[in-house]
Short mmCIF file of the C-alpha atoms (twelve columns), coordinates in Angstrom:
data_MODEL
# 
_entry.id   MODEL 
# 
loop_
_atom_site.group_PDB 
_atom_site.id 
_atom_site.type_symbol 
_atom_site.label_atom_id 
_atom_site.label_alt_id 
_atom_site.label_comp_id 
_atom_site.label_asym_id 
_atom_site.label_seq_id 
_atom_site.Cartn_x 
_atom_site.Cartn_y 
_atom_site.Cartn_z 
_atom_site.pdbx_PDB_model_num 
ATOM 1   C CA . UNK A 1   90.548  127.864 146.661 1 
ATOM 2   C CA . UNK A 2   87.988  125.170 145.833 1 
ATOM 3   C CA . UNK A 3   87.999  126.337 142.436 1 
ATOM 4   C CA . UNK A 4   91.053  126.621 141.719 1 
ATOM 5   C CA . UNK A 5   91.905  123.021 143.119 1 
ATOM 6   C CA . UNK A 6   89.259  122.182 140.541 1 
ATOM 7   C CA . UNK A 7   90.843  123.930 137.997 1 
ATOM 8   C CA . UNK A 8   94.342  122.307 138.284 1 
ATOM 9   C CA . UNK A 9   93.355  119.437 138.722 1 
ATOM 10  C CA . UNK A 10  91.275  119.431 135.464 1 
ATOM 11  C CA . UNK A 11  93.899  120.624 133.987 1 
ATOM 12  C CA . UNK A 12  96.142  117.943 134.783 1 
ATOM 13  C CA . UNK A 13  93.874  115.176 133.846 1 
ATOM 14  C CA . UNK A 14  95.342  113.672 130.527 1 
ATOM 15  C CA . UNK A 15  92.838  113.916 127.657 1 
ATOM 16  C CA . UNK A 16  91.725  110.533 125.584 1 
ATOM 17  C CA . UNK A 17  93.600  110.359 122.570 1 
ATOM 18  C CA . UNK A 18  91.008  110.501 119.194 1 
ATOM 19  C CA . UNK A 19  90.429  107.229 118.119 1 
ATOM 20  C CA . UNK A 20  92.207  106.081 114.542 1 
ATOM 21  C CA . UNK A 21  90.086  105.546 112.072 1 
ATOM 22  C CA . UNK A 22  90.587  105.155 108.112 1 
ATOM 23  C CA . UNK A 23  90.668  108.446 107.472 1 
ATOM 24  C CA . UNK A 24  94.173  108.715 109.912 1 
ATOM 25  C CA . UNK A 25  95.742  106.117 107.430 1 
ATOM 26  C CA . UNK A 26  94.907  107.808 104.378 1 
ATOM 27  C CA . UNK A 27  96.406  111.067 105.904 1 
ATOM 28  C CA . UNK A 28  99.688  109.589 106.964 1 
ATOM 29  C CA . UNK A 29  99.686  107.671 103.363 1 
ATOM 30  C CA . UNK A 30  99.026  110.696 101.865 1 
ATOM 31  C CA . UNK A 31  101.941 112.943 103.876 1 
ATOM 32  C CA . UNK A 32  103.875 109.677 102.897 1 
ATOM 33  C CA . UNK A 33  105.833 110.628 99.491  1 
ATOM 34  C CA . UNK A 34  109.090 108.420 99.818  1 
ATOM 35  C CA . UNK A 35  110.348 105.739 102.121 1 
ATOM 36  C CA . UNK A 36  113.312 103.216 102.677 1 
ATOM 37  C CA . UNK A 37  113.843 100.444 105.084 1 
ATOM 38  C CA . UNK A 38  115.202 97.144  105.637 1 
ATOM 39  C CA . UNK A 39  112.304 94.380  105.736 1 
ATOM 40  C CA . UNK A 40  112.378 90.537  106.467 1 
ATOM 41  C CA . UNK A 41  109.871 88.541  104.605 1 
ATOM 42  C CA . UNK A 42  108.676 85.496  105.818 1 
ATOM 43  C CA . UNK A 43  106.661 82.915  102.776 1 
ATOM 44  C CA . UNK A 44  104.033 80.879  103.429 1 
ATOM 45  C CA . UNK A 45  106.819 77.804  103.718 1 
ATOM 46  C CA . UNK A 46  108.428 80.370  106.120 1 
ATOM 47  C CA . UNK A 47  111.174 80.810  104.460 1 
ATOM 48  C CA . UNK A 48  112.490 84.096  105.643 1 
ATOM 49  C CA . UNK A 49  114.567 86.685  102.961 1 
ATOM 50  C CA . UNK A 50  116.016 89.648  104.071 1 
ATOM 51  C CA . UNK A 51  116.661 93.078  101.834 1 
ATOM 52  C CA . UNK A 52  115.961 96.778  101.094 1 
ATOM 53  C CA . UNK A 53  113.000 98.405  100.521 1 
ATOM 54  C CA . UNK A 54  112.503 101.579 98.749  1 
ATOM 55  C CA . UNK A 55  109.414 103.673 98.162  1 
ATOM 56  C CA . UNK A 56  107.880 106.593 96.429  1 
ATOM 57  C CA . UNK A 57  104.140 107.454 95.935  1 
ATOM 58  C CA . UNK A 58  102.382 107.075 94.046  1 
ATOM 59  C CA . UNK A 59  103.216 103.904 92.211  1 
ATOM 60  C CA . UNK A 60  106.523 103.275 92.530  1 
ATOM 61  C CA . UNK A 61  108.603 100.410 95.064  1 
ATOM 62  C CA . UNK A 62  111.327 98.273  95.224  1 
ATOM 63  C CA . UNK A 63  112.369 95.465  97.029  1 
ATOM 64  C CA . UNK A 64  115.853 94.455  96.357  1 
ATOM 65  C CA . UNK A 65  116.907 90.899  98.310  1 
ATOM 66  C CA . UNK A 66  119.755 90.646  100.268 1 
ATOM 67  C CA . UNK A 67  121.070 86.830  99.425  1 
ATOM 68  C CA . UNK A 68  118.232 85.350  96.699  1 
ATOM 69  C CA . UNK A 69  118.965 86.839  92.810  1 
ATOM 70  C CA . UNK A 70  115.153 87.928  92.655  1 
ATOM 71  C CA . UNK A 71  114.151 91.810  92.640  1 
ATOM 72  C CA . UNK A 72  110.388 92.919  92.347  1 
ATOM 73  C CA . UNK A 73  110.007 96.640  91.095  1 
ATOM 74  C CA . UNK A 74  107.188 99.209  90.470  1 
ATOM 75  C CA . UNK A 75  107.795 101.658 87.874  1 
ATOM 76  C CA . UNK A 76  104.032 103.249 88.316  1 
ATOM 77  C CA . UNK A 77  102.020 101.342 86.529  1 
ATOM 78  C CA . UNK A 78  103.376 97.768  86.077  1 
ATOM 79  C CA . UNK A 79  104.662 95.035  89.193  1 
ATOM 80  C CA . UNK A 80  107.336 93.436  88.169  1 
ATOM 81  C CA . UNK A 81  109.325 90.251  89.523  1 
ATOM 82  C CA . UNK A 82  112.189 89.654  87.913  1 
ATOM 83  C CA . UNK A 83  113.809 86.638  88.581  1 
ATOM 84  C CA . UNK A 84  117.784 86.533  87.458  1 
ATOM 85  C CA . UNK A 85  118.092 82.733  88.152  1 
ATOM 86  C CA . UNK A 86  116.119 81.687  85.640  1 
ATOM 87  C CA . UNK A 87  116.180 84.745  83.448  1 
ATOM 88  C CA . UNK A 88  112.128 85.313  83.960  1 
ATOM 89  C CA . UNK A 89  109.903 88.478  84.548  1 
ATOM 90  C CA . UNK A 90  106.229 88.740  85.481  1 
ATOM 91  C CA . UNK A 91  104.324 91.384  85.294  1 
ATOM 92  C CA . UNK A 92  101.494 92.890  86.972  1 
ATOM 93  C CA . UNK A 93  98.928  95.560  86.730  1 
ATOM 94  C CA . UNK A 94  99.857  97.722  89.800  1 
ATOM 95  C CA . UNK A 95  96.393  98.120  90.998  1 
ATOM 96  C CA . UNK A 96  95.814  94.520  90.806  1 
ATOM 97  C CA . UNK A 97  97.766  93.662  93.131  1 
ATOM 98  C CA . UNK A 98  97.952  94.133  97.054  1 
ATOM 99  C CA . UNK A 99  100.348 96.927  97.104  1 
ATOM 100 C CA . UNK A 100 98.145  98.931  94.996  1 
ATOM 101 C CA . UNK A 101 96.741  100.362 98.498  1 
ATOM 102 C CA . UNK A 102 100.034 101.464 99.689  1 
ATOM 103 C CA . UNK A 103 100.903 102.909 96.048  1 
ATOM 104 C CA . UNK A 104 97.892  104.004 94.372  1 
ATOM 105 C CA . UNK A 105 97.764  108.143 95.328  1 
ATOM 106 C CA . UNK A 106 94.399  108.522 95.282  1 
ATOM 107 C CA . UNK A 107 92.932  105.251 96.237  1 
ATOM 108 C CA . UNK A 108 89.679  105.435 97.950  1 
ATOM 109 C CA . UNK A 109 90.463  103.668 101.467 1 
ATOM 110 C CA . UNK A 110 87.291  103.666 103.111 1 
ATOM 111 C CA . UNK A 111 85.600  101.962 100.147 1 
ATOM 112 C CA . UNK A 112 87.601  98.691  99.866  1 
ATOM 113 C CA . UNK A 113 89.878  99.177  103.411 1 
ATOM 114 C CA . UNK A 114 88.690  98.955  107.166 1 
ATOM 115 C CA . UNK A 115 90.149  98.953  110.457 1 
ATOM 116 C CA . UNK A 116 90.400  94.971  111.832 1 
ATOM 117 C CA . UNK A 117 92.495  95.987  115.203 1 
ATOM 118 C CA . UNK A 118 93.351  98.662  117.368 1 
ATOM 119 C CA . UNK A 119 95.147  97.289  120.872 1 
ATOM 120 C CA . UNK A 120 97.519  100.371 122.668 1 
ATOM 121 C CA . UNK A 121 99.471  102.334 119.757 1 
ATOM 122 C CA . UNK A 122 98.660  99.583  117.366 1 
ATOM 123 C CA . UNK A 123 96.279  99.867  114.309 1 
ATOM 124 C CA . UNK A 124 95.903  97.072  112.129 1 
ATOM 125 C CA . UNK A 125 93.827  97.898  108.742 1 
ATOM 126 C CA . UNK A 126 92.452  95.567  105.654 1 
ATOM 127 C CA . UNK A 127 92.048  96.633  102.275 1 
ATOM 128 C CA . UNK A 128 90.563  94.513  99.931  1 
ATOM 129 C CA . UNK A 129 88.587  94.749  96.714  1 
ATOM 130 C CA . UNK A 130 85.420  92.947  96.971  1 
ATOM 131 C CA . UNK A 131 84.414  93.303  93.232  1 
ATOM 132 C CA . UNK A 132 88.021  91.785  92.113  1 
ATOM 133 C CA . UNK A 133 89.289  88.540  94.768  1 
ATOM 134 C CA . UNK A 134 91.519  87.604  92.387  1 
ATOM 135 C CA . UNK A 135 93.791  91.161  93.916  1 
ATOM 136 C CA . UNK A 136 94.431  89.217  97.082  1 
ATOM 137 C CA . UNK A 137 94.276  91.104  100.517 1 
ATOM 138 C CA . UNK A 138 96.614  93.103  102.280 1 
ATOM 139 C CA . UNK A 139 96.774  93.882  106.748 1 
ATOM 140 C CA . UNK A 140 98.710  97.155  107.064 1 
ATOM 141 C CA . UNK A 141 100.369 97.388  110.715 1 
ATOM 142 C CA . UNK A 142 100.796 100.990 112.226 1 
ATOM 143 C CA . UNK A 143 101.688 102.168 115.239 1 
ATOM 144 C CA . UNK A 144 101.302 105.770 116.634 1 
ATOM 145 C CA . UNK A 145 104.495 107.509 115.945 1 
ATOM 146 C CA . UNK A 146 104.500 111.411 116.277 1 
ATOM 147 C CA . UNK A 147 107.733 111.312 114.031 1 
ATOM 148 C CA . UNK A 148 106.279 109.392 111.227 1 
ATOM 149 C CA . UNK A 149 104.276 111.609 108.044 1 
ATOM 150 C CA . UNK A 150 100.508 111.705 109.605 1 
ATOM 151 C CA . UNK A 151 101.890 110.815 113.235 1 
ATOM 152 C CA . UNK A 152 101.516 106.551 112.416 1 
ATOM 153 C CA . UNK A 153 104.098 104.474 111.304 1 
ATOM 154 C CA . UNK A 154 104.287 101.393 109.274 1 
ATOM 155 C CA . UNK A 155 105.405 98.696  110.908 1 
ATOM 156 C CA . UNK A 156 104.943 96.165  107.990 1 
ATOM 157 C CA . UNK A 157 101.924 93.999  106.479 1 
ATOM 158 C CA . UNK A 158 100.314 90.741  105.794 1 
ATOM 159 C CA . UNK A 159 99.629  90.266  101.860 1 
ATOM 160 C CA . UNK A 160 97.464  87.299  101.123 1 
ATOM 161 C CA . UNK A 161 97.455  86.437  97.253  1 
ATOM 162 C CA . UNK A 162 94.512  84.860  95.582  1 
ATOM 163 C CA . UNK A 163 95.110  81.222  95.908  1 
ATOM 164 C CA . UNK A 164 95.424  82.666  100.059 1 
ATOM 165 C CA . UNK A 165 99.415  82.364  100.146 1 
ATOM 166 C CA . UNK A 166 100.337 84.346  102.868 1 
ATOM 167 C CA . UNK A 167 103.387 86.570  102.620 1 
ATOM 168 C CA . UNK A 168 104.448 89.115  106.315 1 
ATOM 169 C CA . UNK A 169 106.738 91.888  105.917 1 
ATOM 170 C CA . UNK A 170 108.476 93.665  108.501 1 
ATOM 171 C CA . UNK A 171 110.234 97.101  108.630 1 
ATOM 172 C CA . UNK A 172 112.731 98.257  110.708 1 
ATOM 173 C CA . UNK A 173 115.416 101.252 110.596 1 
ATOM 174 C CA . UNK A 174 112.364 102.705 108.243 1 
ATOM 175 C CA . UNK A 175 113.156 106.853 107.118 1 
ATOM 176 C CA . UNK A 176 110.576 108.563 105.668 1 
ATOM 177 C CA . UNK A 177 110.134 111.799 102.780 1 
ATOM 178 C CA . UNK A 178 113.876 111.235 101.662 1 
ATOM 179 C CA . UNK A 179 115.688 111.593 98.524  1 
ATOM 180 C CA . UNK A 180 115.779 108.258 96.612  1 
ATOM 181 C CA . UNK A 181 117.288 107.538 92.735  1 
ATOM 182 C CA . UNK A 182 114.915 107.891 90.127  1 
ATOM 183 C CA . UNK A 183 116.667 104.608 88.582  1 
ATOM 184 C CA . UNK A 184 115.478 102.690 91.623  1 
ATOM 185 C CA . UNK A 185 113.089 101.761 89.543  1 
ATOM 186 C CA . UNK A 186 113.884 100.409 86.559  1 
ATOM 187 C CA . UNK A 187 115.598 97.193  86.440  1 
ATOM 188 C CA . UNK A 188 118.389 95.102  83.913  1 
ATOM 189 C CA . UNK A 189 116.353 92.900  81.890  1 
ATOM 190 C CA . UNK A 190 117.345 89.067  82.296  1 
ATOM 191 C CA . UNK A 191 115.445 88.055  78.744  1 
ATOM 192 C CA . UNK A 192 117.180 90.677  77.134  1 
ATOM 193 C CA . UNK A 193 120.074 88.021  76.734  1 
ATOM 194 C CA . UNK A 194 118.402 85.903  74.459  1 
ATOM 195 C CA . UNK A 195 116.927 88.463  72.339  1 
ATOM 196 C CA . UNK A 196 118.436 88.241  68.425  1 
ATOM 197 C CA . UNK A 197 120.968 90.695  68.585  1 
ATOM 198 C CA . UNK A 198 121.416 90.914  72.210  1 
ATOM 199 C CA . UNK A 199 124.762 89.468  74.061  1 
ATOM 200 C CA . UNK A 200 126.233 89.277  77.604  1 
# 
């Protein structure tokens, strides 16, 4: 009877949970192909916009904003923020900037990307590129989630450019490995206008 006490009640006794390490994000990023949510941003001025996001790895996200005539767009190679106030587009290397961890396919996380929290369900990891500063930083936020690709959802992030302008995004209502539009991610060109030739 003794032993069998012993047995239930070994039984019963809840086992520790593995801890999450680097190698859990790049397993949920990889089991990640597309994703869509609504985010608020909040600037460094803290100025909050609200919008859509919409992602496919690799290389490819959009955020389109809710009130503010600004979309930023990556077709898979190139960043771009395309601003339709003042008919203006800048463009980026994808790689080179911040969001090159959560796009780049087969970016090595544990060489540039460690784990800076871990408090409950909550993982917080940095990725930054210590032979290019000028790429900024970026704090991924996760929290267990047995529904999400790799069992961790993203919550949102932290991107800090070079100059050390700090921009926070948070998700909600976020749906993962769905079918998105292939023209998400191309975008009307404002300069296009003013091109010889070109009208409306």
């Amino acid at each position: 009877m003794k032993l069998l006490a012993l047995a239930l009640l070994l039984a019963a006794t809840p086992l520790a949970a593995a801890p999450l390490t680097i190698d859990s994000v790049k397993a949920a990023l990889q089991a990640t192909t597309t994703m869509t949510a609504d985010f608020s941003q909040t600037a460094a001025n803290g100025t909050v916009a609200t919008g859509k996001l919409i992602l496919s790895r690799p290389g490819k996200i959009r955020f389109a904003y809710d009130k503010a005539p600004l979309l930023v767009v990556a077709d898979g190679k190139r960043l771009s923020v395309v601003d339709y106030e003042v008919n203006q587009v800048s463009q980026y290397p994808i790689k080179s900037t911040p969001l090159g961890v959560l796009l780049d396919g087969d970016a090595d996380l544990a060489r540039f990307a460690h784990v800076v929290g871990q408090q409950g369900n909550g993982l917080l990891v940095e990725a930054r590129d210590p032979k290019h500063p000028e790429y900024g930083a970026i704090t991924l936020n996760f929290a267990t989630d047995a529904a999400a690709p790799g069992g961790l959802a993203l919550l949102g992030w932290t991107a800090l450019d070079a100059q050390n302008n700090r921009t926070d995004i948070t998700l909600r209502g976020t749906k993962y490995n769905v079918a998105v539009p292939a023209a998400s991610f191309g975008f009307r060109d404002p300069r296009a206008k003013s091109l010889p030739g070109k009208t409306g």
